[in-house]
Coordinates of C-alpha atoms and ligand atoms in Angstrom, one line a residue:
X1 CA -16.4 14.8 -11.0
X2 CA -18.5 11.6 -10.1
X3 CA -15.7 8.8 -9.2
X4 CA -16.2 5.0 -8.6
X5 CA -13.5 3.1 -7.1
X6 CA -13.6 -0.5 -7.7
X7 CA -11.2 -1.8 -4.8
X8 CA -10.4 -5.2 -3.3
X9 CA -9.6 -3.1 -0.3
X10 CA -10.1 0.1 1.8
X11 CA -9.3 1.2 5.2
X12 CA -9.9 0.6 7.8
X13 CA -12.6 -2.4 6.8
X14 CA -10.7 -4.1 4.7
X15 CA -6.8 -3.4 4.9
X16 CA -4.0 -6.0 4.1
X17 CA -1.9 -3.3 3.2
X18 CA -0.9 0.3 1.7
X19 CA -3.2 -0.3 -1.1
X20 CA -6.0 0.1 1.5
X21 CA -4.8 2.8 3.0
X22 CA -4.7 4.9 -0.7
X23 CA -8.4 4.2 -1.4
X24 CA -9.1 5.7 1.8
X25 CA -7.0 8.8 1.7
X26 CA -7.4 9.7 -2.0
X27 CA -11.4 9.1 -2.1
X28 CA -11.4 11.2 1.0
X29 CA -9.3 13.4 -0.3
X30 CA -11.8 13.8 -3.5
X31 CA -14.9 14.1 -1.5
X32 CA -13.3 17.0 1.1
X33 CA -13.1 19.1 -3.0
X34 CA -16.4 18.1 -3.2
X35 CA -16.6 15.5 -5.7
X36 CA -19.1 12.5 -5.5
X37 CA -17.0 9.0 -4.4
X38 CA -18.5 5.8 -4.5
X39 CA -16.4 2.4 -3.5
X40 CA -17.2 -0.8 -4.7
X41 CA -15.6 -3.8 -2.6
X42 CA -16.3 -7.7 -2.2
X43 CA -18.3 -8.3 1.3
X44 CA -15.7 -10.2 2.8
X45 CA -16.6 -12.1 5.9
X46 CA -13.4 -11.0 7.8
X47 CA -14.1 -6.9 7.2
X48 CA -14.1 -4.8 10.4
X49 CA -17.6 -4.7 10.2
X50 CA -17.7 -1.9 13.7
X51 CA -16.2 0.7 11.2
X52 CA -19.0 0.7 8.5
X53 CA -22.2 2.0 9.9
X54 CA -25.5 2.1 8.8
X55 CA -24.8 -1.4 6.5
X56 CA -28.2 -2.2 4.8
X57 CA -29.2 -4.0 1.6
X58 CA -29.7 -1.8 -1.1
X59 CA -29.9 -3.6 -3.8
X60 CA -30.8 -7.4 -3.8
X61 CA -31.3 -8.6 -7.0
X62 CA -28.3 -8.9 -9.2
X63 CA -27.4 -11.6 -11.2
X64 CA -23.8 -12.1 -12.5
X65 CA -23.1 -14.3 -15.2
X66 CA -20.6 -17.0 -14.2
X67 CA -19.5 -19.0 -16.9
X68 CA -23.1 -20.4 -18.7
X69 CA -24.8 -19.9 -15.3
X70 CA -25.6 -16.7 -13.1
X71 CA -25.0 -16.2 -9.6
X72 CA -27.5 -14.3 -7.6
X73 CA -25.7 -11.2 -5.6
X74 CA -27.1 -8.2 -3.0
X75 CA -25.5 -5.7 -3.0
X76 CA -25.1 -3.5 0.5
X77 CA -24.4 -0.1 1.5
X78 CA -22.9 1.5 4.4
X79 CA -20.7 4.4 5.4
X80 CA -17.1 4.2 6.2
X81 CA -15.8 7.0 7.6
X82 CA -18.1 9.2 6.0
X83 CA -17.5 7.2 2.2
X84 CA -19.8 5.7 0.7
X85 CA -19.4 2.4 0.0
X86 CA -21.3 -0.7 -1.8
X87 CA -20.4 -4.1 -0.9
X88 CA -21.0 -7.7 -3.2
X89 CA -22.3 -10.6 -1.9
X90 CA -22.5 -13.2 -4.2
X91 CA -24.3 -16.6 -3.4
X92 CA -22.7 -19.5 -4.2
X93 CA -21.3 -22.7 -3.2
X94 CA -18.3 -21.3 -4.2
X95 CA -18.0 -18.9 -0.9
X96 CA -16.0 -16.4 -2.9
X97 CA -15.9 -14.0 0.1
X98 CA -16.7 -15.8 3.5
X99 CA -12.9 -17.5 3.8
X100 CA -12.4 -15.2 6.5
X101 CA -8.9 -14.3 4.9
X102 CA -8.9 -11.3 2.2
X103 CA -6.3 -13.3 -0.1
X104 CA -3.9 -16.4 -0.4
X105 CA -7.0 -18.8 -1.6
X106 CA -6.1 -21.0 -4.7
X107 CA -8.9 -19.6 -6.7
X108 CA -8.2 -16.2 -6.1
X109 CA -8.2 -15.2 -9.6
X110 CA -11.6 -16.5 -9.8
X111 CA -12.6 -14.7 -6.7
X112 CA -11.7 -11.3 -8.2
X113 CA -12.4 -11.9 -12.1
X114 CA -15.7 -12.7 -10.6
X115 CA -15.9 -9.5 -8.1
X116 CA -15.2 -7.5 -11.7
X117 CA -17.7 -8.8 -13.5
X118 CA -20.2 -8.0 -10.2
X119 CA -19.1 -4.7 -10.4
X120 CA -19.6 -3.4 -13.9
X121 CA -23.2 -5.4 -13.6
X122 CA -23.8 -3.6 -10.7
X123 CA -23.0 -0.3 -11.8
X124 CA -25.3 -1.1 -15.2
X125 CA -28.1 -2.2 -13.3
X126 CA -27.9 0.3 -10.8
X127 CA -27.5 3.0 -13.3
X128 CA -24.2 4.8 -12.3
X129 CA -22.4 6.4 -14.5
X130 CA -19.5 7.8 -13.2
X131 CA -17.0 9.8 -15.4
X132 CA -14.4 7.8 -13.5
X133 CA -13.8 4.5 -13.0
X134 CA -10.4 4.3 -10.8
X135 CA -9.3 0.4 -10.4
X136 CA -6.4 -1.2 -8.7
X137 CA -4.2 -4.0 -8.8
X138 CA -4.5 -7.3 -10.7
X139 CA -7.3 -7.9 -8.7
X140 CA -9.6 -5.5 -11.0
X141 CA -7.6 -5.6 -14.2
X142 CA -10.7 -7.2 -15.9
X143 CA -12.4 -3.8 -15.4
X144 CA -11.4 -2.1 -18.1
X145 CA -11.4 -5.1 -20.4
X146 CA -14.7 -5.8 -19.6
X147 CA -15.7 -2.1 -19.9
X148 CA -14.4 -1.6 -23.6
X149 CA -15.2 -5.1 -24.7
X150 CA -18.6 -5.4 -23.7
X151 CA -20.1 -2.7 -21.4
X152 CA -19.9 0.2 -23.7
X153 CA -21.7 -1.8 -25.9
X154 CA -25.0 -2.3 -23.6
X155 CA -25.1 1.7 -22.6
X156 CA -21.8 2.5 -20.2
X157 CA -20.4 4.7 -23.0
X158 CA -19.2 7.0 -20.4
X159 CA -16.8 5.8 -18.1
X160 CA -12.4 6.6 -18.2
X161 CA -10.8 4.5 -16.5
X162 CA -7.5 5.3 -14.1
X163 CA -5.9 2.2 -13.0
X164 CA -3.2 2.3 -10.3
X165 CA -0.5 -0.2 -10.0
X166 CA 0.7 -0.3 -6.3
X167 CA 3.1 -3.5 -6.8
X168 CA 3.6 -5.5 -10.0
X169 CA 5.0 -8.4 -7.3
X170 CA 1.2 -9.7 -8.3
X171 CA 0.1 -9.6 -11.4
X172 CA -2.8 -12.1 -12.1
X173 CA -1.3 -14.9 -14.1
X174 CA -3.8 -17.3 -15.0
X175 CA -5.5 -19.4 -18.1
X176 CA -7.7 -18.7 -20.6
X177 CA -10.8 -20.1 -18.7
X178 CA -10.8 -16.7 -16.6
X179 CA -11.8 -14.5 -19.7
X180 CA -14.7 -17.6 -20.8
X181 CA -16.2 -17.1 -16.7
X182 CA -16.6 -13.8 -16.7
X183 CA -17.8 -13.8 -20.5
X184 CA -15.3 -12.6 -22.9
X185 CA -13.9 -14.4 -26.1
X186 CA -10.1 -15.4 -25.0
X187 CA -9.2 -16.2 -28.9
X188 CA -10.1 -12.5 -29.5
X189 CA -7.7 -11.3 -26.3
X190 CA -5.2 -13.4 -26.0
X191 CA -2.7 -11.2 -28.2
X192 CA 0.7 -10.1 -27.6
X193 CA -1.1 -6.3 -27.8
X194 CA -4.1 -7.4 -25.5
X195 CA -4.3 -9.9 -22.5
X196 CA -1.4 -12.4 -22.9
X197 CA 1.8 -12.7 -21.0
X198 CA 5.0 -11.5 -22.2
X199 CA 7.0 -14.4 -21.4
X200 CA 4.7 -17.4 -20.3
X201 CA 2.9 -18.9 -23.5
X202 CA -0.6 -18.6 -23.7
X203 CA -0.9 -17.6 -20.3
X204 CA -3.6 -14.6 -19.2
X205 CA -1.6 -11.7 -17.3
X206 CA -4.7 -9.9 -15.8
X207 CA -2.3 -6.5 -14.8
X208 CA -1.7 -6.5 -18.4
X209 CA -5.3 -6.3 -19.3
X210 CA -5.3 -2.8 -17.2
X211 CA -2.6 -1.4 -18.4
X212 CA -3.4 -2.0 -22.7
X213 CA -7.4 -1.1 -21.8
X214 CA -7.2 1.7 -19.1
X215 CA -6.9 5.4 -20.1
X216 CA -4.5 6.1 -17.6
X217 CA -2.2 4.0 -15.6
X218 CA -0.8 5.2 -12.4
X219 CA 2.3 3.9 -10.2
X220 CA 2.2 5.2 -6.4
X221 CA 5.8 6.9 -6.6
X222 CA 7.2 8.4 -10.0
X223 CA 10.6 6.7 -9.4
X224 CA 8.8 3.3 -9.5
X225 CA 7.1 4.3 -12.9
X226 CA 10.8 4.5 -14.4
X227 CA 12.3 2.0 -12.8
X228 CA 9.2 -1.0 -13.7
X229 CA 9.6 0.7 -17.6
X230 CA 13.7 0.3 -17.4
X231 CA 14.8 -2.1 -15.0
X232 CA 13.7 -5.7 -14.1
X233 CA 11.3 -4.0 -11.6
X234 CA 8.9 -4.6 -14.5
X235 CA 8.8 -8.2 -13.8
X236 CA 8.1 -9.1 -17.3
X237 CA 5.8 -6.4 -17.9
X238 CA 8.3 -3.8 -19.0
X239 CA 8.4 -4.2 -22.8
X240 CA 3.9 -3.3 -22.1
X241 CA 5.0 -0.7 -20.0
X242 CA 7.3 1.0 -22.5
X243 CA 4.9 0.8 -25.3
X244 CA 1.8 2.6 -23.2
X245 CA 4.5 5.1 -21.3
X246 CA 2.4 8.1 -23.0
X247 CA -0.4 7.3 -20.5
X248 CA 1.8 6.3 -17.4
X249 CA 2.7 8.2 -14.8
X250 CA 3.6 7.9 -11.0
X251 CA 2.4 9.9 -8.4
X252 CA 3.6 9.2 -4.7
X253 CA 0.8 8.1 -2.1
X254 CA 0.2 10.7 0.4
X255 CA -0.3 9.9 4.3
X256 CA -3.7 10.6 6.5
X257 CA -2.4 13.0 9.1
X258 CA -5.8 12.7 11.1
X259 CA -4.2 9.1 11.7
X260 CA -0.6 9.4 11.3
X261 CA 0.4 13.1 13.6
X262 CA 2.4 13.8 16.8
X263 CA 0.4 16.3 17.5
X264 CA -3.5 15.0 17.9
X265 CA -2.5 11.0 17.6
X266 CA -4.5 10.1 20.9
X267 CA -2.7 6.4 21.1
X268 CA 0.7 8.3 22.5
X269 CA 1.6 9.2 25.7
X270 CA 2.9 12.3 25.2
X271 CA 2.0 14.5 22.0
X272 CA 4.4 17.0 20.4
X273 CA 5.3 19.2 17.1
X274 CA 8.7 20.6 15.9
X275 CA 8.8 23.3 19.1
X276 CA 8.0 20.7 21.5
X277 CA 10.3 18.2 20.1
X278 CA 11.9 17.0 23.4
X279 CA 8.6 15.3 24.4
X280 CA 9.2 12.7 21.8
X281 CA 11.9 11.1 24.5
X282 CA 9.2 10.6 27.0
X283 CA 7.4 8.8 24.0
X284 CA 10.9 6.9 23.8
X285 CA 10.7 6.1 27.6
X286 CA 7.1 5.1 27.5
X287 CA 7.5 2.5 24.7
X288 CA 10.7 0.9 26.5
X289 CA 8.3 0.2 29.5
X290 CA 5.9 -1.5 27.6
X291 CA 7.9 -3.8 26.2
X292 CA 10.6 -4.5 28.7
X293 CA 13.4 -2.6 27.6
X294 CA 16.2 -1.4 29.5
X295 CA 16.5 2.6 30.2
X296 CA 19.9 4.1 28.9
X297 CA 21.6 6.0 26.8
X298 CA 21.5 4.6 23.4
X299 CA 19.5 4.9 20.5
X300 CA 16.4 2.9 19.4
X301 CA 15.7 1.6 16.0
X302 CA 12.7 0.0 14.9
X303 CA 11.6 -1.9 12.1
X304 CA 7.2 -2.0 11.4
X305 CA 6.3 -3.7 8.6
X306 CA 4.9 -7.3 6.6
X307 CA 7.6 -9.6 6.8
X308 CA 8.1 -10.8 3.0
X309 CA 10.9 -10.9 1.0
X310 CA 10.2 -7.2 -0.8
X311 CA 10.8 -5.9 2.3
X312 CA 14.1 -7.1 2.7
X313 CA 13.5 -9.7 5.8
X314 CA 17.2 -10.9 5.7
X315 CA 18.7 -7.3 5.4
X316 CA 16.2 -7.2 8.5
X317 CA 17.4 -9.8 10.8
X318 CA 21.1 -8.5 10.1
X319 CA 20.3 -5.4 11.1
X320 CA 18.9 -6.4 14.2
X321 CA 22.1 -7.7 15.1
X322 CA 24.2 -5.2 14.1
X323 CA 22.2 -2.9 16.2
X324 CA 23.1 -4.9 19.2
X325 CA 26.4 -5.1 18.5
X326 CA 26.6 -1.2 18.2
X327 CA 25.1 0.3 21.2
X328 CA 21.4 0.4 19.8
X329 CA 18.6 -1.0 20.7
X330 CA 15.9 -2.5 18.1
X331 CA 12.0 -3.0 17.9
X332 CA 10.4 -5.0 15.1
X333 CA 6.7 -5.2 15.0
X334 CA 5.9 -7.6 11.9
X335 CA 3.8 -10.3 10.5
X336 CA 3.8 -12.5 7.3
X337 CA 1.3 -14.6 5.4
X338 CA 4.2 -16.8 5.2
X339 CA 4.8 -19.3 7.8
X340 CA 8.0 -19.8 7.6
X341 CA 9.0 -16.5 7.4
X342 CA 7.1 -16.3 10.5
X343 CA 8.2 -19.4 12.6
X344 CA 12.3 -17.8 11.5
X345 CA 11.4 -14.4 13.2
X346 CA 9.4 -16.4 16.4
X347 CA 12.6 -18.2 16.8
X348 CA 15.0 -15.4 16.5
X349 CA 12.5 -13.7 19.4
X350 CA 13.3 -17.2 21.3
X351 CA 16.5 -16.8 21.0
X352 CA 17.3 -13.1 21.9
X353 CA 14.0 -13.3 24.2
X354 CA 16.4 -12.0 27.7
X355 CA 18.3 -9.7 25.5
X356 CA 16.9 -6.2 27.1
X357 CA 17.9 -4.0 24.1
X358 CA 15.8 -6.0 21.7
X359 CA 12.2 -7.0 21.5
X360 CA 10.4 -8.6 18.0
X361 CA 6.7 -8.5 18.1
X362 CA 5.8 -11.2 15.6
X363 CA 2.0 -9.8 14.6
X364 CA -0.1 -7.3 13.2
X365 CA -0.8 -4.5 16.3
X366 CA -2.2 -1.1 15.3
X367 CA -2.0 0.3 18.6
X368 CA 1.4 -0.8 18.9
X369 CA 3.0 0.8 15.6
X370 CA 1.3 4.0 17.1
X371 CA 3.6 3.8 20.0
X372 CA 6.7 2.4 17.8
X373 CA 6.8 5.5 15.5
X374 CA 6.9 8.2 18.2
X375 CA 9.4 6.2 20.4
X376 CA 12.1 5.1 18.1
X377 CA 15.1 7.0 17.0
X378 CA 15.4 5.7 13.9
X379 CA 13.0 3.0 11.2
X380 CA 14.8 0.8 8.8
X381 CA 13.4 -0.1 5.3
X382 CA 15.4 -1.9 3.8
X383 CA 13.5 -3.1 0.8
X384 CA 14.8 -5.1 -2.3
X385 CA 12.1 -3.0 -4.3
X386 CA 9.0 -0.7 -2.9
X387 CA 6.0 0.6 -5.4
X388 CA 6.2 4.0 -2.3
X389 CA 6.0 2.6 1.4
X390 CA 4.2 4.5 3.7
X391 CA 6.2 3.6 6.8
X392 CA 9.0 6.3 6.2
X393 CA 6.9 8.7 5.6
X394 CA 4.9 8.4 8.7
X395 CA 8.2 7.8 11.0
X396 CA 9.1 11.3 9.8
X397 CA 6.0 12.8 10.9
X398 CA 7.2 11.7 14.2
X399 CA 10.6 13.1 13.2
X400 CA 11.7 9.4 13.1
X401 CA 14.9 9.3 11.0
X402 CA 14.6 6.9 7.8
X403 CA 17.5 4.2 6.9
X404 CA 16.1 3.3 3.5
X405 CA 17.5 1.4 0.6
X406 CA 17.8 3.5 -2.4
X407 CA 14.5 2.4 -4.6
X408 CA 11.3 2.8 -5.5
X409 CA 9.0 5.2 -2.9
X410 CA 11.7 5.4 -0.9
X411 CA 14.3 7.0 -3.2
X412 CA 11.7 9.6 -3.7
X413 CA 10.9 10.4 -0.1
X414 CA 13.9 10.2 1.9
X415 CA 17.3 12.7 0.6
X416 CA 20.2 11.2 2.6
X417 CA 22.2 13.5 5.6
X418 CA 25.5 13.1 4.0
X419 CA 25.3 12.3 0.4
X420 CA 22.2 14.1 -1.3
X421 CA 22.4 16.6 -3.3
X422 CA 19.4 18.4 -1.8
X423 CA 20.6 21.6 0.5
X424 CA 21.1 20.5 4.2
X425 CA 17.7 21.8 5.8
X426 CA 15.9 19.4 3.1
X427 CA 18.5 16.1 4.3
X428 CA 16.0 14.2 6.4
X429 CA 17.2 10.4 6.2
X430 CA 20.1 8.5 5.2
X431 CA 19.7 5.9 2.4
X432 CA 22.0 3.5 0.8
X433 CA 22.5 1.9 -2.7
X434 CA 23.5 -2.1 -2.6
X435 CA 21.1 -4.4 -1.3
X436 CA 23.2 -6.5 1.2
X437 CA 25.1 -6.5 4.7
X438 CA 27.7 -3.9 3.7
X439 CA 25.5 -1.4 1.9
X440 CA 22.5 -1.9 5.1
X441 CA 25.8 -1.1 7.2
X442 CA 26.8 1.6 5.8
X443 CA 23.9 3.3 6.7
X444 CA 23.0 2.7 9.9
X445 CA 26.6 3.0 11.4
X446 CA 26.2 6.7 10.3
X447 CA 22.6 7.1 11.2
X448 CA 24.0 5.5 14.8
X449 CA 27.5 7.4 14.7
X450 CA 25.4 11.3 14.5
X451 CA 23.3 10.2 17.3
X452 CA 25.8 9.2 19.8
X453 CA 28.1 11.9 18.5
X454 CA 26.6 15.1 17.5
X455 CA 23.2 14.8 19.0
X456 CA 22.5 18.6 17.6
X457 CA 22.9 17.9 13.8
X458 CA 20.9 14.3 14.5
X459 CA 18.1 16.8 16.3
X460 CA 18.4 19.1 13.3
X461 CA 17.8 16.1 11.1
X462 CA 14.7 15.2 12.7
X463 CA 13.0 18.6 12.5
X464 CA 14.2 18.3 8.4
X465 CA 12.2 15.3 8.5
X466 CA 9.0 16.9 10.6
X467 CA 8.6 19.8 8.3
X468 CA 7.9 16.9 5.3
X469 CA 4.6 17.6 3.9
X470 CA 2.7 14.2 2.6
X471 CA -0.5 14.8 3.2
X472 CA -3.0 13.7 0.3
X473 CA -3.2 17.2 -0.9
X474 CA -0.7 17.3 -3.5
X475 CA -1.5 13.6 -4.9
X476 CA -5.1 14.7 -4.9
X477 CA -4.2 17.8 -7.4
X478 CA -2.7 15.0 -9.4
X479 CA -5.5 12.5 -9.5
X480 CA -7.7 15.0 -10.5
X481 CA -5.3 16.8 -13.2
X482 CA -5.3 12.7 -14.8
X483 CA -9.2 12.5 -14.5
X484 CA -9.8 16.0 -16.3
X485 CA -7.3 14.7 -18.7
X486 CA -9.0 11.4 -20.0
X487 CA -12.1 12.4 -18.9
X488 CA -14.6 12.5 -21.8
X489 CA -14.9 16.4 -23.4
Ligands
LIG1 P1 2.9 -2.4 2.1 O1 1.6 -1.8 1.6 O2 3.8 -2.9 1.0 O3 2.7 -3.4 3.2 P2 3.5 0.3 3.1 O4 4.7 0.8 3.8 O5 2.9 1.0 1.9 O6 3.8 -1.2 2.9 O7 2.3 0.3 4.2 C1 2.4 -0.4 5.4 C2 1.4 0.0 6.4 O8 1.0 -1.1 7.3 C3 1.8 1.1 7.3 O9 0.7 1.9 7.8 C4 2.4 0.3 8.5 O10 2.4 1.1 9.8 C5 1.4 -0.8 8.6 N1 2.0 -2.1 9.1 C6 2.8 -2.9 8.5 N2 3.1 -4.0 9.3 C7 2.4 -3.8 10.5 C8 2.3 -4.5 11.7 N3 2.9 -5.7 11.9 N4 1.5 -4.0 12.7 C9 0.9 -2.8 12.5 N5 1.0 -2.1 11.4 C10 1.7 -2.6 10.4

């Protein structure tokens, strides 16, 4: 099955977050069961450009309509980990990609109902036609509007499009002047059934362009597909949701375990499996070094992850300190587009900076999370909502114990020690219900209590959590059950 992703992101070029990571693992995923994948993504300026290779210009004549003008585009190719992947460069005074920052411009809409547009012209004037067309986020909800409304009219009859949602936090609100640049007729899609928002006026909601004209509309865990259809998680969207719930469906992101494994991951001092699980401690010992900490016997919980509100940054400076105050150390490796969000965590690092049970690493650091999963006892997620959330799932590959809040991804993943109703060898985390002090405290003074107390059930635990599976195998059954399922007979 030919497949084109149409992606503001993929990893490792061009990663802000678990959305990248997805395109990455699901197209490779696709092309190991031998099925052609193409990915079309903006040329940003600020791409790792040392992890595509053989980048050339491939096509250099493509003219995207803009409003009543065009704008020339090349278009390039290069590799990326074995993927093929085409790459827009629009030029313009505009700049659209060369900000050297993926996201957080003021025109951003514009930025990516333009990369749509560029896309679908591509794709016509390159003569693909793929049986797929898999899209994600607001970013390219225009794709399948501009697919039905005009491009199966000038000869891409073909195409089905799957469109995943991976957080409806971001949802491409914007004004009617979006649908007149890239070329469609707003009085003919701004409708309660098309384009227009639920609750804002005449306002454009591009996420609910992709849900009314895709063919399939995906969520990255099944729990968040019922909970954005029957609770507030919808954000406005779940009256939409409800009324297409015959074509939704969620199916929970797997994890690259050529990346993310104990046993071959090359940044860690000391690799290990389930049978060699004592060498995690020396993992433990090593990551203590490096940042300072003090050697003893107490437990260390960590914390990797963007510092935004979803994510539950108060829940995670309280549990920072209720860590300290209960004989365990903490590790938080974090950044946030935010600066204040920022500039709080750089002065709570001031402030505890001689404390030598705690350290806050206020950045992005690759390298770094690679040491923080192996050498931590425990990860917190503490999330107010989460679409899936990879981080659990990876700190269980490292037999990492999870202290989740009860939603989303995370309800699906992680089945708590003491209340699940899973049998005991399939327990592998402990999670808790109220998002606040007391329900965050609940769970980690048991997740704390087992370790200090009875070190053989917590070891048990971790070996639970080890024997996971969440590789892209199973999600990769399920994309392509969805394609052959809209695909055209
Ligand atoms: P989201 O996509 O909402 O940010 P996920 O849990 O789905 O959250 O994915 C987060 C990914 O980003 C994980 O691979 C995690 O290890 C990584 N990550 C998050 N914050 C950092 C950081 N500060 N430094 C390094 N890696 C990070």
């Amino acid at each position: 099955m030919f497949v084109v992703m149409v992606t503001p992101e993929c990893a490792p070029v061009a990663k802000v977050g678990g959305l990248g990571d997805v395109v990455q693992g699901l197209a490779n995923e696709l092309a190991i069961r031998g099925n052609p994948v193409e990915i079309i993504l903006p040329k940003y300026d600020c791409m790792r450009y040392d992890r595509i290779w053989g980048l050339t210009k491939s096509y250099g004549d493509l003219s995207v309509p803009y409003f009543d003008r065009q704008i020339h585009c090349d278009v390039y190719f290069g590799l990326v980990d074995d993927l093929k992947c085409f790459f827009i460069d629009p030029h313009s005074e505009h700049n659209f990609f060369n900000r050297g920052l993926f996201y957080g411009h003021n025109d951003d809409v514009t930025r990516f109902a333009f990369f749509c547009r560029a896309a679908l012209e591509f794709m016509l004037k390159a003569n693909k036609h793929p049986e797929i067309v898999h899209c994600h986020d607001w970013q390219t909800g225009l794709v399948p509007v501009l697919l039905y409304e005009m491009y199966k009219h000038v000869g891409m009859t073909h195409p089905r499009v799957c469109y995943t949602l991976h957080n409806l936090g971001h949802q491409g609100i914007t004004g009617e002047h979006i649908l007149r640049q890239v070329g469609l007729n707003p009085g003919h899609l701004i409708t309660h059934d098309r384009l227009r928002d639920d609750s804002r006026g005449n306002a454009v909601n591009l996420v609910k362009g992709g849900i009314v004209y895709s063919n399939f509309v995906t969520t990255v865990s099944p729990r968040y597909a019922w909970e954005i259809q029957y609770t507030g998680l919808g954000m406005g969207l779940q009256h939409t949701l409800r009324t297409h719930s015959q074509k939704l469906g969620g199916v929970l992101n797997g994890l690259d375990y050529k990346v993310w494994n104990p046993e071959i991951d090359s940044h860690i001092p000391c690799r290990y499996t389930i049978e060699t699980i004592e060498n995690k401690y020396k993992n433990k010992e090593a990551l203590r070094d490096r940042l300072w900490l003090r050697h003893g016997f107490m437990p260390l919980a960590a914390v990797v992850s963007r510092l935004d509100r979803q994510k539950g940054v108060e829940l995670m400076r309280h549990a920072i300190f209720y860590c300290l105050g209960n004989g365990c150390q903490v590790v938080l490796l974090g950044s946030s587009p935010d600066a204040a969000i920022n500039n709080d965590f750089l002065w709570l690092k001031h402030r505890l900076n001689e404390n030598p049970d705690c350290h806050l690493e206020v950045g992005y650091n690759e390298d770094l999370a690679h040491l923080v999963y192996p050498g931590a006892d425990v990860i917190i997620v503490p999330s107010a909502y989460e679409p899936c959330g990879l981080t659990q799932m990876i700190a269980m590959k490292y037999g990492t114990i999870p202290i989740v809040r009860n939603t989303g991804g995370l309800a699906d993943t992680v089945f708590d020690a003491d209340h699940s109703d899973r049998p005991y060898h399939e327990r592998n985390g402990y999670s808790f219900n109220d998002y606040n002090n007391q329900g965050l405290e609940s769970a980690l003074r048991r997740a704390i209590g087992l370790w200090h107390l009875y070190p053989q059930y917590f070891r048990e635990l971790m070996c639970n959590a080890m024997r996971y599976e969440y590789s892209w195998k199973d999600p990769g059954t399920h994309y392509l059950n969805i394609y052959n399922y809209i695909k055209e007979p």
